[in-house]
Amino acid sequence: MTYVEIYTDGACKGNPGPGGWAAILECRGVEKVLSGGEPLCTNNRMELMAVIKGLEALNRPCRVKIISDSKYVVDSVTKGWLFNWPNRGWRNSLNEPTPNKELWQRLLLLLERHQVEFVWVKGHANNPKNERCDALAVAESLKYS
């Protein structure tokens, strides 16, 4: 199985507000950069979209390491919340509807296809690829300002 590292980040000017996401994929020394945005969204939505778009760009099942500064995304997967939400009728521990349900559903399908490890990194802490993702995501958000 091919190994891929995907750095991701999301940004939002206001929350909600114009947002952007970015993903940097690395495989066998080759890099692919993806980015996009939405005119009205939340930061969490953009963080999640970056992961989804990165995984959707893979054309066959891969072993993937997602590197993200989003506790929202990383904790939802690594602490198992994502896998409990469908069984709870897409309601969180407070019995409230799970935000971004349609994106989490897309991610679940991608996690069935790929072997994915999620790693959290501190944002704005001199991690070059995380900083690049941040700059790309912010630039995308500014397109809608």
PDB file of C-alpha atoms in Angstrom:
ATOM      1  CA  MET A   1       0.000   0.000   0.000  1.00  0.00           C
ATOM      2  CA  THR A   2       1.344   3.432  -0.941  1.00  0.00           C
ATOM      3  CA  TYR A   3       2.230   5.727   1.970  1.00  0.00           C
ATOM      4  CA  VAL A   4       1.079   9.373   1.786  1.00  0.00           C
ATOM      5  CA  GLU A   5       1.442  12.249   4.234  1.00  0.00           C
ATOM      6  CA  ILE A   6      -1.218  14.954   4.086  1.00  0.00           C
ATOM      7  CA  TYR A   7      -0.801  18.257   5.914  1.00  0.00           C
ATOM      8  CA  THR A   8      -4.067  20.137   6.293  1.00  0.00           C
ATOM      9  CA  ASP A   9      -5.388  23.436   7.602  1.00  0.00           C
ATOM     10  CA  GLY A  10      -8.486  25.566   7.484  1.00  0.00           C
ATOM     11  CA  ALA A  11      -9.064  29.274   8.007  1.00  0.00           C
ATOM     12  CA  CYS A  12     -12.048  31.534   8.425  1.00  0.00           C
ATOM     13  CA  LYS A  13     -12.309  35.329   8.516  1.00  0.00           C
ATOM     14  CA  GLY A  14     -14.978  35.646  11.156  1.00  0.00           C
ATOM     15  CA  ASN A  15     -16.650  32.516  12.432  1.00  0.00           C
ATOM     16  CA  PRO A  16     -18.853  32.173  10.470  1.00  0.00           C
ATOM     17  CA  GLY A  17     -17.411  34.068   7.567  1.00  0.00           C
ATOM     18  CA  PRO A  18     -15.436  33.557   4.363  1.00  0.00           C
ATOM     19  CA  GLY A  19     -13.251  30.481   4.692  1.00  0.00           C
ATOM     20  CA  GLY A  20     -10.475  28.560   3.057  1.00  0.00           C
ATOM     21  CA  TRP A  21      -8.863  25.160   3.310  1.00  0.00           C
ATOM     22  CA  ALA A  22      -5.583  23.674   2.108  1.00  0.00           C
ATOM     23  CA  ALA A  23      -3.937  20.270   1.885  1.00  0.00           C
ATOM     24  CA  ILE A  24      -0.374  19.384   0.964  1.00  0.00           C
ATOM     25  CA  LEU A  25       0.018  15.758  -0.123  1.00  0.00           C
ATOM     26  CA  GLU A  26       3.446  14.118  -0.189  1.00  0.00           C
ATOM     27  CA  CYS A  27       4.145  10.729  -1.735  1.00  0.00           C
ATOM     28  CA  ARG A  28       7.495   9.321  -2.825  1.00  0.00           C
ATOM     29  CA  GLY A  29       9.085  12.766  -2.909  1.00  0.00           C
ATOM     30  CA  VAL A  30       6.291  14.285  -4.997  1.00  0.00           C
ATOM     31  CA  GLU A  31       4.129  17.060  -3.603  1.00  0.00           C
ATOM     32  CA  LYS A  32       0.604  18.050  -4.618  1.00  0.00           C
ATOM     33  CA  VAL A  33      -1.072  21.176  -3.240  1.00  0.00           C
ATOM     34  CA  LEU A  34      -4.846  21.557  -3.066  1.00  0.00           C
ATOM     35  CA  SER A  35      -6.889  24.475  -1.782  1.00  0.00           C
ATOM     36  CA  GLY A  36     -10.340  25.982  -1.954  1.00  0.00           C
ATOM     37  CA  GLY A  37     -12.899  27.879   0.040  1.00  0.00           C
ATOM     38  CA  GLU A  38     -16.466  28.931   0.682  1.00  0.00           C
ATOM     39  CA  PRO A  39     -18.054  32.371   0.999  1.00  0.00           C
ATOM     40  CA  LEU A  40     -19.790  31.605   4.315  1.00  0.00           C
ATOM     41  CA  CYS A  41     -18.673  28.827   6.629  1.00  0.00           C
ATOM     42  CA  THR A  42     -16.971  28.065   9.940  1.00  0.00           C
ATOM     43  CA  ASN A  43     -13.347  27.364  10.749  1.00  0.00           C
ATOM     44  CA  ASN A  44     -14.225  23.809  11.810  1.00  0.00           C
ATOM     45  CA  ARG A  45     -15.925  23.183   8.467  1.00  0.00           C
ATOM     46  CA  MET A  46     -12.792  24.298   6.615  1.00  0.00           C
ATOM     47  CA  GLU A  47     -10.516  22.160   8.823  1.00  0.00           C
ATOM     48  CA  LEU A  48     -12.665  19.136   8.027  1.00  0.00           C
ATOM     49  CA  MET A  49     -12.915  19.988   4.327  1.00  0.00           C
ATOM     50  CA  ALA A  50      -9.116  20.098   4.050  1.00  0.00           C
ATOM     51  CA  VAL A  51      -8.867  16.514   5.320  1.00  0.00           C
ATOM     52  CA  ILE A  52     -11.685  15.303   3.072  1.00  0.00           C
ATOM     53  CA  LYS A  53     -10.297  16.948  -0.069  1.00  0.00           C
ATOM     54  CA  GLY A  54      -6.845  15.555   0.655  1.00  0.00           C
ATOM     55  CA  LEU A  55      -8.165  12.012   1.030  1.00  0.00           C
ATOM     56  CA  GLU A  56     -10.497  12.353  -1.974  1.00  0.00           C
ATOM     57  CA  ALA A  57      -7.478  13.239  -4.144  1.00  0.00           C
ATOM     58  CA  LEU A  58      -6.027   9.744  -3.665  1.00  0.00           C
ATOM     59  CA  ASN A  59      -6.894   7.504  -6.611  1.00  0.00           C
ATOM     60  CA  ARG A  60      -6.387   4.181  -4.809  1.00  0.00           C
ATOM     61  CA  PRO A  61      -6.409   2.919  -1.212  1.00  0.00           C
ATOM     62  CA  CYS A  62      -3.362   4.209   0.675  1.00  0.00           C
ATOM     63  CA  ARG A  63      -1.746   4.264   4.081  1.00  0.00           C
ATOM     64  CA  VAL A  64      -2.123   7.907   5.094  1.00  0.00           C
ATOM     65  CA  LYS A  65      -0.851  10.130   7.852  1.00  0.00           C
ATOM     66  CA  ILE A  66      -2.984  13.250   8.295  1.00  0.00           C
ATOM     67  CA  ILE A  67      -1.082  16.047  10.053  1.00  0.00           C
ATOM     68  CA  SER A  68      -3.427  18.755  11.319  1.00  0.00           C
ATOM     69  CA  ASP A  69      -3.503  21.513  13.915  1.00  0.00           C
ATOM     70  CA  SER A  70      -7.250  20.989  14.346  1.00  0.00           C
ATOM     71  CA  LYS A  71      -8.168  19.400  17.672  1.00  0.00           C
ATOM     72  CA  TYR A  72     -11.757  19.375  16.357  1.00  0.00           C
ATOM     73  CA  VAL A  73     -10.850  16.962  13.559  1.00  0.00           C
ATOM     74  CA  VAL A  74      -8.079  14.958  15.211  1.00  0.00           C
ATOM     75  CA  ASP A  75      -9.895  14.419  18.521  1.00  0.00           C
ATOM     76  CA  SER A  76     -13.163  13.526  16.796  1.00  0.00           C
ATOM     77  CA  VAL A  77     -11.410  10.613  15.093  1.00  0.00           C
ATOM     78  CA  THR A  78      -8.771   9.545  17.619  1.00  0.00           C
ATOM     79  CA  LYS A  79     -11.126   9.728  20.611  1.00  0.00           C
ATOM     80  CA  GLY A  80     -13.779   7.782  18.700  1.00  0.00           C
ATOM     81  CA  TRP A  81     -16.521  10.403  18.739  1.00  0.00           C
ATOM     82  CA  LEU A  82     -16.977  10.193  14.964  1.00  0.00           C
ATOM     83  CA  PHE A  83     -17.631   6.463  15.118  1.00  0.00           C
ATOM     84  CA  ASN A  84     -20.254   6.873  17.864  1.00  0.00           C
ATOM     85  CA  TRP A  85     -22.269   9.656  16.210  1.00  0.00           C
ATOM     86  CA  PRO A  86     -24.025   7.435  13.614  1.00  0.00           C
ATOM     87  CA  ASN A  87     -25.133   5.059  16.396  1.00  0.00           C
ATOM     88  CA  ARG A  88     -26.482   8.020  18.362  1.00  0.00           C
ATOM     89  CA  GLY A  89     -28.531   9.346  15.440  1.00  0.00           C
ATOM     90  CA  TRP A  90     -25.820  11.929  14.666  1.00  0.00           C
ATOM     91  CA  ARG A  91     -26.174  13.528  18.083  1.00  0.00           C
ATOM     92  CA  ASN A  92     -23.229  14.506  20.275  1.00  0.00           C
ATOM     93  CA  SER A  93     -22.687  13.832  23.973  1.00  0.00           C
ATOM     94  CA  LEU A  94     -24.956  16.791  24.821  1.00  0.00           C
ATOM     95  CA  ASN A  95     -27.683  15.184  22.662  1.00  0.00           C
ATOM     96  CA  GLU A  96     -27.408  18.033  20.159  1.00  0.00           C
ATOM     97  CA  PRO A  97     -27.191  17.499  16.380  1.00  0.00           C
ATOM     98  CA  THR A  98     -23.609  16.888  15.273  1.00  0.00           C
ATOM     99  CA  PRO A  99     -22.362  19.936  13.331  1.00  0.00           C
ATOM    100  CA  ASN A 100     -21.106  19.281   9.793  1.00  0.00           C
ATOM    101  CA  LYS A 101     -22.848  15.903   9.660  1.00  0.00           C
ATOM    102  CA  GLU A 102     -22.617  15.640   5.863  1.00  0.00           C
ATOM    103  CA  LEU A 103     -18.853  16.211   5.961  1.00  0.00           C
ATOM    104  CA  TRP A 104     -18.344  13.661   8.732  1.00  0.00           C
ATOM    105  CA  GLN A 105     -20.310  11.155   6.651  1.00  0.00           C
ATOM    106  CA  ARG A 106     -17.974  11.783   3.701  1.00  0.00           C
ATOM    107  CA  LEU A 107     -14.970  11.327   5.967  1.00  0.00           C
ATOM    108  CA  LEU A 108     -16.305   8.027   7.335  1.00  0.00           C
ATOM    109  CA  LEU A 109     -16.491   6.631   3.802  1.00  0.00           C
ATOM    110  CA  LEU A 110     -12.918   7.737   3.124  1.00  0.00           C
ATOM    111  CA  LEU A 111     -11.711   6.147   6.354  1.00  0.00           C
ATOM    112  CA  GLU A 112     -13.176   2.842   5.156  1.00  0.00           C
ATOM    113  CA  ARG A 113     -11.117   3.098   1.963  1.00  0.00           C
ATOM    114  CA  HIS A 114      -7.776   4.190   3.400  1.00  0.00           C
ATOM    115  CA  GLN A 115      -5.694   3.256   6.452  1.00  0.00           C
ATOM    116  CA  VAL A 116      -5.483   6.648   8.135  1.00  0.00           C
ATOM    117  CA  GLU A 117      -3.493   7.848  11.136  1.00  0.00           C
ATOM    118  CA  PHE A 118      -4.280  11.297  12.535  1.00  0.00           C
ATOM    119  CA  VAL A 119      -1.528  13.365  14.143  1.00  0.00           C
ATOM    120  CA  TRP A 120      -2.110  16.693  15.862  1.00  0.00           C
ATOM    121  CA  VAL A 121       0.538  19.425  15.615  1.00  0.00           C
ATOM    122  CA  LYS A 122       0.505  22.779  17.334  1.00  0.00           C
ATOM    123  CA  GLY A 123      -0.482  25.539  14.936  1.00  0.00           C
ATOM    124  CA  HIS A 124       1.759  28.556  14.330  1.00  0.00           C
ATOM    125  CA  ALA A 125       4.702  26.716  15.888  1.00  0.00           C
ATOM    126  CA  ASN A 126       7.231  26.868  13.048  1.00  0.00           C
ATOM    127  CA  ASN A 127       6.139  23.647  11.327  1.00  0.00           C
ATOM    128  CA  PRO A 128       6.906  24.629   7.714  1.00  0.00           C
ATOM    129  CA  LYS A 129       4.201  22.561   5.990  1.00  0.00           C
ATOM    130  CA  ASN A 130       1.575  23.506   8.572  1.00  0.00           C
ATOM    131  CA  GLU A 131       2.521  27.157   8.070  1.00  0.00           C
ATOM    132  CA  ARG A 132       2.235  26.754   4.277  1.00  0.00           C
ATOM    133  CA  CYS A 133      -1.200  25.180   4.646  1.00  0.00           C
ATOM    134  CA  ASP A 134      -2.264  28.047   6.886  1.00  0.00           C
ATOM    135  CA  ALA A 135      -1.068  30.651   4.372  1.00  0.00           C
ATOM    136  CA  LEU A 136      -2.862  28.865   1.517  1.00  0.00           C
ATOM    137  CA  ALA A 137      -6.096  28.550   3.515  1.00  0.00           C
ATOM    138  CA  VAL A 138      -6.004  32.214   4.537  1.00  0.00           C
ATOM    139  CA  ALA A 139      -5.385  33.231   0.900  1.00  0.00           C
ATOM    140  CA  GLU A 140      -8.425  31.204  -0.167  1.00  0.00           C
ATOM    141  CA  SER A 141     -10.589  32.847   2.501  1.00  0.00           C
ATOM    142  CA  LEU A 142      -9.543  36.295   1.278  1.00  0.00           C
ATOM    143  CA  LYS A 143     -10.943  35.519  -2.173  1.00  0.00           C
ATOM    144  CA  TYR A 144     -14.413  35.762  -0.629  1.00  0.00           C
ATOM    145  CA  SER A 145     -13.816  38.869   1.513  1.00  0.00           C
TER     146      SER A 145
END
